[in-house]
XYZ file of C-alpha atoms in Angstrom:
676
model
C -0.093 -0.013 -0.064
C 2.921 2.396 0.804
C 4.553 1.681 -2.440
C 1.282 2.378 -4.414
C 1.047 5.649 -2.526
C 4.582 6.477 -3.469
C 3.842 5.784 -7.046
C 0.944 7.954 -7.176
C 2.720 10.831 -5.688
C 5.568 10.418 -8.190
C 2.943 10.191 -11.120
C 1.473 13.445 -9.929
C 4.851 15.103 -9.630
C 5.700 14.006 -13.149
C 2.479 15.459 -14.505
C 3.090 19.063 -13.007
C 6.794 19.079 -13.706
C 6.214 19.322 -17.403
C 3.058 21.495 -17.334
C 3.827 24.832 -18.660
C 1.756 26.792 -15.787
C 3.767 24.963 -13.189
C 6.847 26.918 -14.082
C 5.053 30.334 -13.777
C 5.948 30.723 -9.883
C 9.466 31.874 -9.715
C 10.808 33.120 -6.454
C 14.353 34.168 -5.688
C 16.932 31.784 -4.560
C 17.155 31.911 -0.907
C 20.110 29.585 -0.095
C 22.523 32.446 1.065
C 19.694 34.347 2.793
C 18.619 31.362 4.759
C 22.208 30.440 5.707
C 22.737 33.988 7.021
C 19.615 33.986 9.002
C 20.275 30.492 10.527
C 23.845 31.362 11.377
C 22.620 33.927 13.779
C 20.282 31.542 15.554
C 22.134 28.209 15.327
C 24.856 29.121 17.749
C 22.572 28.936 20.656
C 20.781 25.536 19.481
C 23.291 22.635 20.167
C 20.799 19.933 19.551
C 17.679 21.311 18.119
C 16.355 20.447 14.702
C 17.144 23.383 12.615
C 15.114 22.324 9.654
C 12.263 23.741 11.565
C 13.707 27.224 11.024
C 14.044 26.722 7.265
C 10.476 25.545 7.125
C 9.512 28.923 8.292
C 11.766 30.741 6.012
C 10.415 28.882 2.986
C 6.830 29.266 3.974
C 7.527 33.136 3.884
C 9.181 33.200 0.649
C 6.497 31.051 -1.125
C 3.764 32.962 0.401
C 4.981 36.451 0.373
C 3.404 39.110 2.695
C 1.595 42.224 1.242
C 3.195 44.757 3.503
C 0.395 47.140 2.547
C -2.417 44.732 3.641
C -0.687 42.756 6.503
C -1.801 42.853 10.031
C 0.275 42.370 13.101
C -0.125 38.526 13.013
C 1.030 38.468 9.379
C 4.142 40.353 10.266
C 4.902 38.404 13.271
C 5.512 35.365 11.008
C 8.828 37.003 10.140
C 10.613 35.720 13.228
C 13.870 37.570 12.633
C 11.959 41.014 13.187
C 11.574 42.039 16.766
C 8.207 42.941 18.242
C 9.151 46.635 18.241
C 10.261 46.675 14.577
C 6.855 45.152 13.570
C 5.206 47.755 15.659
C 7.308 50.584 13.980
C 6.662 49.210 10.413
C 2.801 49.218 11.098
C 2.886 52.694 12.696
C 4.754 53.987 9.772
C 2.249 52.638 7.179
C -0.497 54.114 9.247
C 0.921 57.645 9.298
C 2.329 57.941 5.842
C 0.244 55.410 3.878
C 1.314 52.324 1.620
C 4.923 51.340 0.858
C 5.801 51.235 -2.585
C 9.361 49.753 -2.590
C 11.793 48.194 -0.229
C 14.051 51.198 0.028
C 11.111 53.086 1.732
C 11.754 50.892 4.782
C 14.854 52.855 5.380
C 12.558 55.606 6.953
C 11.416 53.029 9.786
C 12.830 53.717 13.060
C 15.110 50.929 14.404
C 15.151 48.963 11.054
C 18.734 48.632 9.946
C 19.929 47.964 6.228
C 20.983 44.455 7.082
C 17.465 43.669 8.324
C 15.776 45.346 5.267
C 17.973 43.139 3.000
C 16.631 40.125 4.619
C 13.153 41.314 4.158
C 13.390 41.546 0.583
C 12.456 37.997 -0.509
C 9.311 37.823 1.962
C 7.499 41.073 1.249
C 5.195 42.034 -1.683
C 4.598 45.711 -2.393
C 1.377 47.019 -3.921
C -2.372 46.581 -3.833
C -4.284 43.297 -3.223
C -5.385 41.582 -6.381
C -9.010 41.335 -6.361
C -9.433 39.312 -9.467
C -9.033 35.499 -9.123
C -5.797 34.513 -11.048
C -5.583 31.437 -13.252
C -4.774 28.231 -11.204
C -1.030 27.456 -10.648
C 1.050 24.594 -9.218
C 4.572 24.829 -8.158
C 6.944 23.186 -5.677
C 10.290 21.356 -5.538
C 11.620 17.966 -4.958
C 14.855 16.884 -3.231
C 16.945 13.688 -3.212
C 19.854 13.542 -0.999
C 22.406 11.011 0.067
C 25.081 10.925 2.641
C 28.029 8.564 3.166
C 30.961 8.007 5.414
C 33.830 6.113 3.908
C 35.343 5.179 7.162
C 33.603 2.050 8.500
C 31.999 2.215 11.831
C 32.361 -0.917 14.208
C 28.447 -1.635 13.668
C 29.139 -2.279 9.887
C 31.924 -4.795 10.408
C 30.906 -8.335 9.700
C 31.973 -11.030 12.203
C 33.248 -14.641 11.831
C 29.522 -15.614 11.784
C 28.716 -13.297 8.950
C 26.647 -10.856 11.335
C 27.109 -7.119 11.899
C 25.840 -4.837 14.705
C 23.821 -2.781 12.122
C 21.175 -4.286 10.181
C 21.358 -1.788 7.357
C 24.045 -0.201 5.008
C 26.110 2.991 5.825
C 24.133 5.375 3.563
C 21.767 8.245 4.761
C 19.005 8.659 2.195
C 16.447 11.701 2.315
C 13.768 12.591 -0.234
C 11.290 15.654 0.116
C 8.707 16.874 -2.510
C 6.351 19.567 -1.838
C 3.450 20.760 -3.957
C 1.715 24.201 -3.753
C -0.985 25.987 -5.533
C -2.718 29.502 -5.560
C -5.969 28.003 -4.488
C -4.994 27.366 -0.910
C -4.119 23.430 -1.578
C -0.696 22.098 -0.830
C 1.023 18.822 0.111
C 4.274 17.372 1.026
C 6.023 14.081 1.558
C 9.230 13.170 3.244
C 11.084 9.885 3.409
C 14.593 9.360 5.329
C 16.732 6.340 6.236
C 19.658 6.936 8.746
C 22.941 5.150 8.382
C 22.615 1.573 9.576
C 18.886 1.411 9.236
C 17.483 -1.581 7.098
C 14.934 -0.573 4.206
C 12.405 -2.580 2.433
C 13.110 -5.658 4.717
C 11.207 -7.493 7.247
C 12.504 -5.331 10.086
C 11.296 -2.005 8.347
C 8.846 -2.166 5.450
C 9.966 0.874 3.559
C 12.192 3.734 4.788
C 12.243 4.201 8.406
C 10.660 7.725 8.295
C 7.747 8.081 5.798
C 5.311 10.740 6.213
C 3.696 13.966 4.775
C 0.700 16.320 5.055
C -2.471 17.626 2.942
C -3.516 21.205 3.631
C -6.342 23.414 2.694
C -6.271 27.196 3.603
C -8.418 30.184 3.074
C -8.288 33.111 5.097
C -11.577 34.573 3.980
C -13.546 31.358 4.641
C -15.269 30.243 7.873
C -12.970 27.245 7.748
C -9.553 29.106 7.489
C -7.494 25.877 7.476
C -7.562 22.163 7.561
C -4.508 19.836 7.737
C -4.169 16.023 7.752
C -0.812 14.486 8.470
C 2.231 15.671 10.220
C 2.297 19.121 11.921
C 3.815 21.333 14.504
C 1.867 23.059 17.377
C 2.609 25.952 19.512
C 0.579 28.125 21.946
C 1.438 31.111 24.109
C 4.836 30.815 25.567
C 5.157 27.145 25.188
C 4.184 26.319 28.738
C 1.768 23.480 27.723
C 2.266 23.110 24.006
C 5.383 23.448 21.989
C 5.778 20.511 19.889
C 8.536 21.965 17.774
C 11.755 23.879 18.384
C 11.471 25.911 21.738
C 12.587 29.699 21.880
C 15.956 29.914 23.096
C 18.241 32.572 24.457
C 20.305 34.011 21.767
C 21.994 37.068 20.360
C 18.423 38.251 19.245
C 18.079 39.500 22.833
C 14.744 41.128 22.818
C 13.017 38.374 20.973
C 11.700 36.611 24.122
C 8.044 36.376 23.024
C 7.092 33.016 21.312
C 5.771 34.120 17.856
C 5.713 30.674 16.237
C 2.742 29.781 14.172
C 0.230 28.245 16.394
C -0.489 25.109 14.137
C 1.511 24.477 10.730
C 2.183 21.590 8.672
C 5.691 20.007 8.868
C 8.128 18.049 6.897
C 10.660 18.075 9.446
C 12.995 14.813 9.715
C 13.042 14.997 13.281
C 11.282 11.795 14.436
C 11.065 12.859 18.125
C 9.259 16.166 17.623
C 5.918 16.855 15.893
C 2.345 15.699 15.883
C 0.686 13.250 13.477
C -3.068 13.656 13.050
C -4.989 16.570 11.999
C -6.397 19.940 13.001
C -8.789 22.515 11.423
C -9.416 26.293 12.234
C -12.659 27.831 12.053
C -13.111 31.535 12.324
C -15.777 34.259 12.444
C -14.120 37.735 12.179
C -11.554 37.933 15.033
C -12.425 34.795 16.648
C -11.077 31.378 15.730
C -11.721 27.921 17.039
C -9.250 25.004 16.617
C -9.791 21.360 17.506
C -6.657 19.053 17.140
C -5.611 15.537 17.582
C -2.656 13.305 17.093
C -1.925 9.801 17.100
C 1.917 8.880 17.012
C 3.722 5.646 17.577
C 6.749 6.309 19.804
C 10.155 4.564 20.609
C 10.110 3.240 24.141
C 12.474 1.345 26.558
C 10.214 -1.326 28.260
C 10.709 -2.951 31.556
C 10.202 -6.554 32.137
C 6.337 -5.864 33.054
C 5.991 -3.896 29.715
C 5.862 -0.421 31.503
C 7.844 2.411 29.999
C 11.260 3.266 31.519
C 11.631 6.172 29.006
C 10.836 7.381 25.539
C 13.613 7.418 23.061
C 13.966 10.469 20.974
C 17.149 9.798 18.829
C 14.960 8.167 15.907
C 17.649 5.609 15.219
C 16.601 1.901 14.375
C 19.996 0.155 13.440
C 20.671 -2.615 15.969
C 18.322 -5.478 17.237
C 17.551 -3.727 20.399
C 16.714 -0.412 18.617
C 14.370 -1.943 16.134
C 12.839 -3.878 18.971
C 12.026 -0.579 20.496
C 10.578 0.910 17.257
C 7.140 2.398 17.654
C 6.063 0.329 20.416
C 4.076 2.921 22.307
C 1.194 5.094 21.331
C 0.909 8.723 22.044
C -2.596 10.194 21.783
C -3.231 13.908 21.956
C -6.733 15.579 21.743
C -7.542 19.148 22.323
C -8.813 22.486 21.332
C -7.712 26.116 21.049
C -9.906 29.234 21.096
C -8.406 32.725 20.244
C -9.400 36.472 19.892
C -7.223 38.904 17.952
C -8.219 42.358 18.289
C -6.494 45.681 17.090
C -4.355 45.857 20.113
C -5.057 42.670 22.112
C -4.796 39.031 21.662
C -6.208 36.322 23.976
C -5.871 32.630 23.466
C -7.004 29.731 25.666
C -6.984 25.927 25.248
C -6.885 22.515 26.674
C -5.700 19.148 25.721
C -5.184 15.549 27.029
C -1.936 13.774 26.689
C -2.253 9.999 27.083
C 0.127 6.884 26.517
C -1.313 3.447 25.875
C 1.076 1.984 28.582
C 2.260 3.584 31.788
C 5.571 5.530 31.878
C 7.702 4.640 35.138
C 11.094 5.972 34.919
C 13.906 4.736 37.192
C 13.370 6.623 40.527
C 16.145 9.269 41.341
C 15.723 12.071 43.747
C 15.983 14.647 41.111
C 13.283 13.208 38.702
C 10.742 12.679 41.473
C 8.592 15.245 39.845
C 9.007 14.239 36.164
C 5.966 13.132 34.244
C 4.900 9.669 35.018
C 1.915 7.313 34.524
C -0.478 7.242 31.340
C -2.050 10.642 31.097
C -2.130 14.162 31.983
C -4.371 17.241 31.176
C -2.895 20.742 30.391
C -4.883 23.938 30.068
C -3.459 27.445 29.311
C -4.385 30.781 28.825
C -2.211 33.537 27.210
C -2.397 37.379 26.317
C -0.636 40.152 24.249
C -1.407 43.778 24.720
C 0.163 46.290 22.211
C 0.095 50.051 22.857
C 2.353 52.442 21.202
C 5.877 51.144 21.608
C 5.050 48.870 24.518
C 4.119 45.046 24.299
C 2.998 43.109 27.469
C 2.515 39.540 27.149
C 2.316 36.269 29.165
C 0.773 32.918 29.629
C -0.574 30.940 32.691
C -0.809 27.111 32.265
C -2.106 24.209 34.662
C -1.885 20.503 34.731
C -4.702 18.395 35.782
C -6.500 21.703 36.774
C -4.062 22.152 39.841
C -0.408 22.923 39.579
C 0.381 26.270 37.831
C 3.226 27.721 35.654
C 3.761 31.211 34.698
C 5.586 33.149 31.967
C 5.154 37.132 31.689
C 7.103 39.644 30.020
C 7.340 42.970 28.030
C 9.167 44.422 25.152
C 9.455 48.326 25.257
C 10.858 50.603 22.398
C 12.176 53.091 25.030
C 13.875 55.431 22.610
C 14.782 55.594 18.895
C 17.139 52.657 18.355
C 16.859 51.405 21.813
C 14.730 48.468 22.945
C 14.277 46.711 26.241
C 12.832 43.278 26.955
C 11.894 41.934 30.548
C 10.596 38.489 31.316
C 9.756 36.505 34.323
C 9.086 32.800 34.703
C 7.819 30.543 37.563
C 6.909 26.817 37.272
C 5.702 24.964 40.051
C 7.896 22.087 41.180
C 5.391 19.351 40.374
C 4.008 20.892 37.252
C 3.946 18.274 34.289
C 3.648 19.130 30.736
C 5.009 16.327 28.368
C 4.623 18.791 25.166
C 5.889 21.910 26.587
C 8.943 23.834 25.544
C 9.112 27.272 27.193
C 12.095 29.680 27.089
C 13.890 28.305 30.320
C 17.568 27.316 31.432
C 16.634 23.794 31.901
C 14.852 21.434 29.551
C 13.536 19.705 32.543
C 11.950 23.042 33.749
C 9.729 22.096 36.556
C 10.520 24.013 39.609
C 12.428 26.689 37.793
C 12.216 30.558 38.483
C 13.897 33.279 36.555
C 14.131 36.706 35.585
C 15.437 37.818 32.158
C 16.507 41.301 30.855
C 17.719 42.082 27.397
C 18.646 45.288 25.519
C 19.343 46.102 21.823
C 20.883 49.464 20.942
C 21.260 50.528 17.283
C 23.825 53.381 17.233
C 25.179 55.480 14.512
C 27.608 54.539 11.825
C 26.300 50.859 11.532
C 27.149 49.887 15.339
C 24.842 47.848 17.267
C 24.957 46.561 20.958
C 22.902 43.656 22.278
C 22.992 42.068 25.662
C 20.926 40.074 28.013
C 21.179 38.781 31.634
C 19.155 35.967 33.027
C 19.107 34.879 36.701
C 17.474 31.768 37.537
C 16.848 29.579 40.638
C 15.881 25.743 40.826
C 13.331 24.965 43.650
C 14.211 21.259 43.514
C 17.058 18.983 42.948
C 18.611 18.700 39.354
C 20.837 16.106 37.680
C 24.219 16.448 39.381
C 22.748 19.139 41.969
C 21.568 17.551 45.015
C 19.925 20.608 46.412
C 17.849 23.909 45.600
C 20.347 26.032 43.510
C 20.547 29.196 41.403
C 22.796 30.488 38.591
C 22.866 33.251 36.005
C 23.850 33.737 32.313
C 25.113 37.114 30.788
C 25.893 37.796 27.203
C 27.156 40.811 25.397
C 27.499 41.575 21.698
C 28.976 44.391 19.630
C 28.470 44.371 15.718
C 29.832 46.905 13.459
C 28.610 47.009 9.695
C 31.079 48.524 7.153
C 28.708 49.436 4.392
C 27.280 46.481 2.686
C 30.610 44.749 2.120
C 31.962 44.151 5.586
C 30.987 43.404 9.069
C 32.803 42.753 12.520
C 31.458 40.895 15.443
C 32.513 40.375 19.001
C 30.496 38.367 21.432
C 31.213 37.518 25.273
C 29.084 35.151 27.366
C 29.533 34.495 31.053
C 27.815 31.553 32.780
C 27.728 30.229 36.329
C 25.997 26.756 36.420
C 25.310 24.864 39.722
C 26.822 21.485 40.284
C 27.489 19.204 43.334
C 30.461 20.214 45.412
C 33.501 17.761 44.748
C 34.297 17.161 48.456
C 34.041 14.382 51.006
C 33.945 16.833 54.024
C 31.085 17.117 55.959
C 29.574 20.679 55.316
C 26.160 22.479 54.694
C 27.337 23.832 51.368
C 26.948 20.888 48.914
C 26.500 22.813 45.649
C 29.269 24.735 43.824
C 29.504 26.519 40.441
C 31.034 25.694 37.132
C 31.748 28.843 35.446
C 31.940 29.094 31.701
C 33.414 32.038 29.744
C 32.956 32.177 25.854
C 34.364 34.717 23.442
C 33.478 34.848 19.642
C 35.038 37.215 17.079
C 33.977 37.158 13.416
C 34.989 39.401 10.478
C 33.333 38.969 7.046
C 34.303 40.975 3.821
C 32.781 40.743 0.322
C 34.624 41.574 -2.901
C 33.140 42.795 -6.108
C 34.857 39.678 -7.936
C 32.436 37.377 -6.208
C 34.636 36.374 -3.368
C 33.649 36.427 0.349
C 35.982 35.793 3.317
C 34.914 35.031 6.837
C 37.332 34.686 9.593
C 35.990 33.073 12.876
C 37.715 32.712 16.382
C 36.163 31.205 19.489
C 37.537 30.457 22.883
C 35.888 28.809 25.663
C 37.274 28.901 29.269
C 35.765 26.587 31.957
C 36.585 26.660 35.818
C 35.468 23.542 37.528
C 36.247 23.550 41.528
C 40.051 23.945 40.948
C 40.346 22.753 37.514
C 40.608 25.061 34.439
C 39.775 23.739 30.848
C 40.327 25.602 27.618
C 38.976 25.164 24.148
C 39.760 27.350 21.009
C 38.784 27.278 17.362
C 39.947 29.421 14.324
C 38.362 28.937 11.024
C 38.806 30.593 7.763
C 35.923 30.458 5.130
C 36.273 31.461 1.595
C 33.164 31.537 -0.813
C 33.105 32.466 -4.612
C 30.076 32.993 -6.731
C 30.636 33.220 -10.587
C 29.269 36.200 -12.357
C 26.351 34.200 -13.953
C 25.303 32.854 -10.256
C 25.337 29.374 -11.431
C 28.366 28.281 -9.616
C 29.168 28.600 -5.787
C 32.230 27.306 -4.065
C 32.599 27.394 -0.503
C 35.679 26.075 1.529
C 36.427 26.059 5.289
C 39.755 25.288 7.153
C 39.540 25.219 10.890
C 41.971 24.285 13.772
C 40.729 23.399 17.279
C 42.046 22.361 20.616
C 39.798 21.800 23.517
C 41.457 20.283 26.919
C 38.034 18.483 27.966
C 34.642 17.843 26.578
C 33.418 20.714 29.017
C 35.329 23.162 26.982
C 33.835 22.162 23.665
C 32.855 24.538 20.935
C 29.881 24.785 18.616
C 30.317 26.661 15.173
C 27.677 26.952 12.322
C 29.189 25.882 9.046
C 27.832 25.748 5.372
C 25.843 22.854 4.285
C 23.319 21.909 1.418
C 19.962 23.502 1.265
C 17.487 22.204 3.958
C 20.265 20.752 6.049
C 22.226 22.799 8.664
C 25.217 21.771 10.565
C 26.497 22.827 14.025
C 29.275 20.480 14.730
C 31.055 19.960 18.097
C 34.672 20.766 18.276
C 36.086 18.737 20.993
C 39.664 17.354 21.349
C 42.572 18.527 19.111
C 42.808 18.479 15.380
C 41.636 20.209 12.138
C 38.600 20.270 9.859
C 38.209 20.766 6.114
C 34.878 21.463 4.392
C 34.217 22.054 0.507
C 30.816 22.755 -0.616
C 29.842 23.037 -4.421
C 26.465 24.528 -5.546
C 25.714 24.342 -9.331
C 22.688 25.392 -10.995
C 22.777 22.922 -13.903
C 19.427 24.448 -15.437
C 17.130 27.097 -14.289
C 15.343 24.542 -12.075
C 17.811 21.961 -11.399
C 20.272 22.333 -8.634
C 23.267 20.078 -7.585
C 25.118 20.178 -4.319
C 28.404 18.290 -3.707
C 29.757 18.516 0.053
C 32.835 16.766 1.614
C 33.805 17.455 5.526
C 36.509 15.819 7.041
C 37.792 15.675 10.730
C 41.437 15.047 11.367
C 42.273 14.336 15.086
C 45.726 14.480 16.468
C 44.944 13.572 19.894
C 43.443 10.104 19.322
C 43.740 6.848 17.512
C 39.964 6.142 17.120
C 36.798 8.155 17.408
C 33.345 7.129 18.858
C 32.435 4.237 21.085
C 30.545 0.895 20.706
C 29.144 0.385 17.326
C 29.781 3.977 16.375
C 33.603 3.409 16.885
C 35.946 4.221 14.079
C 39.523 3.046 13.841
C 42.002 5.753 12.932
C 42.093 9.654 13.470
C 40.148 10.531 10.427
C 36.322 10.862 10.059
C 34.978 12.027 6.511
C 31.260 12.864 5.531
C 30.419 13.063 1.761
C 26.722 14.441 0.881
C 25.234 14.803 -2.568
C 21.932 16.557 -3.185
C 19.638 17.226 -6.155
C 16.895 19.813 -6.227
C 14.325 20.318 -9.091
C 11.972 23.253 -8.846
C 8.853 23.423 -11.015
């Protein structure tokens, strides 16, 4: 049945590729633009699925926003705009009338040239078209393969003719998305990780095969309906945040969760997302959204068939991993009601989360208040009030109609070019919300309290200063912290733009994180602090000949109760684009040295479209990277990428089945994209 479905989708794809009308939808290539945006954000996201960011970006480009007809909700979809910048754009339009070109945005207060350039692909200038245009269909399809020449231990066949991994070493990824100008769209994704079998008894087909169908009509009583895979978000994420949560970053005043409440998804992350459907019904400023999801999760089972934990890595390579594949059902059913007025938005909702077997994690003092059992009910109410240059927002959530959690904040455009953000969070120790993902210090956020303050100051001559301070406290024990504790996180960044050709960035971050005191003496003080200091410096320069040079330096200093660890990394990127824009070459050479894993470093690096990489630089060695992007035809693009680690402090890398003999590790990637 699955193969028949794939054949049907391929047939439909072939029909639209060669239709003349399907080629009418042409939008600008956004590879470089997306890379620039993600590079700002990805440095703070060590393990998150970055494809969720590119999904938001592509949605904006494919459905450009008419700046002269857009409301606040429409403009808030542009996540790299701050709340104050959105308010200033709307106010300028109210005072001066419609915009006619991108250049007029230079008159908007607090909107630098760099941000205006990022806006160009997502905005449409002009009046709304009242006549119904002819039917059109467009989209793209991807095929990607990744391979590692060095053989992992799990692929080595023993004397009995058996190996640890059941599949071959290749990683395969396919993605197809179809869109129309009638509100209909569809997408399909399939993926196999290295070592996973495919089209065998263990896994019938590829390990991940999913997609969605969507209908959207903003003027109809049924605004939207989706069947298949989707992401859901509400308020500040205290109850519902199935996708990537908001994180502290260099976008220091962006502390309000502005992700679309519900949206279809083609993310390859098997741990996040919902699978089922939702529908949004609306009348004027009120919308009503029922939703449901039924997903099979990977679970580790005890002898009595109860769950000890839910696996989130999505890997099914070994006998044990395949045995844990999709052995637990997760059911989510709920509803959301919202009101959006001119200066106020209110949202409320309730849902039930249920597993088909009880979750009983191994009891430890620190996880006493983690979610356990089979079901929990979460409710929330959130608000946002906007007056002039002041936004006040927040959310209150409860579980099982008893234990509360709060997140409240404000963003204030205090003066031209100066913005201030304040936030306060407080979560009950026994608050349980399995689908939550608020902006917090800890992923297991129950019992956390915190105060956040952030500023952005746009000065003259292209200088901008941004900084945040976050003070937090845990009211209960944490992993490796056997007492209530507190800590803080401070970051400051200065950036200088030299016209449109060059930029210089300097960032400093200081953190003090609680940890058990390393002593056997009897003392009332059992908690000490690990101190982390990080420095980042980057210079980028573009030449008219098509070359771009980026020099990056990072340093990480860690003090752990008498021990001092140091990590450093220097990287040089060179990028060249031909005059006809058909060929782009990107290379990186980096050297790194970290005395301990605690002093590891993370750095964004170029990758093929729809795939973003933030590798871990740990140990001592060098890294090489070469990326080729060639536009064979107008609608056919090819990517070739080679990345290589060369360690000088070890004779092997990895452990267990992932162990690779030798000090070299290489990854080869090929991707083809067809736009139609």
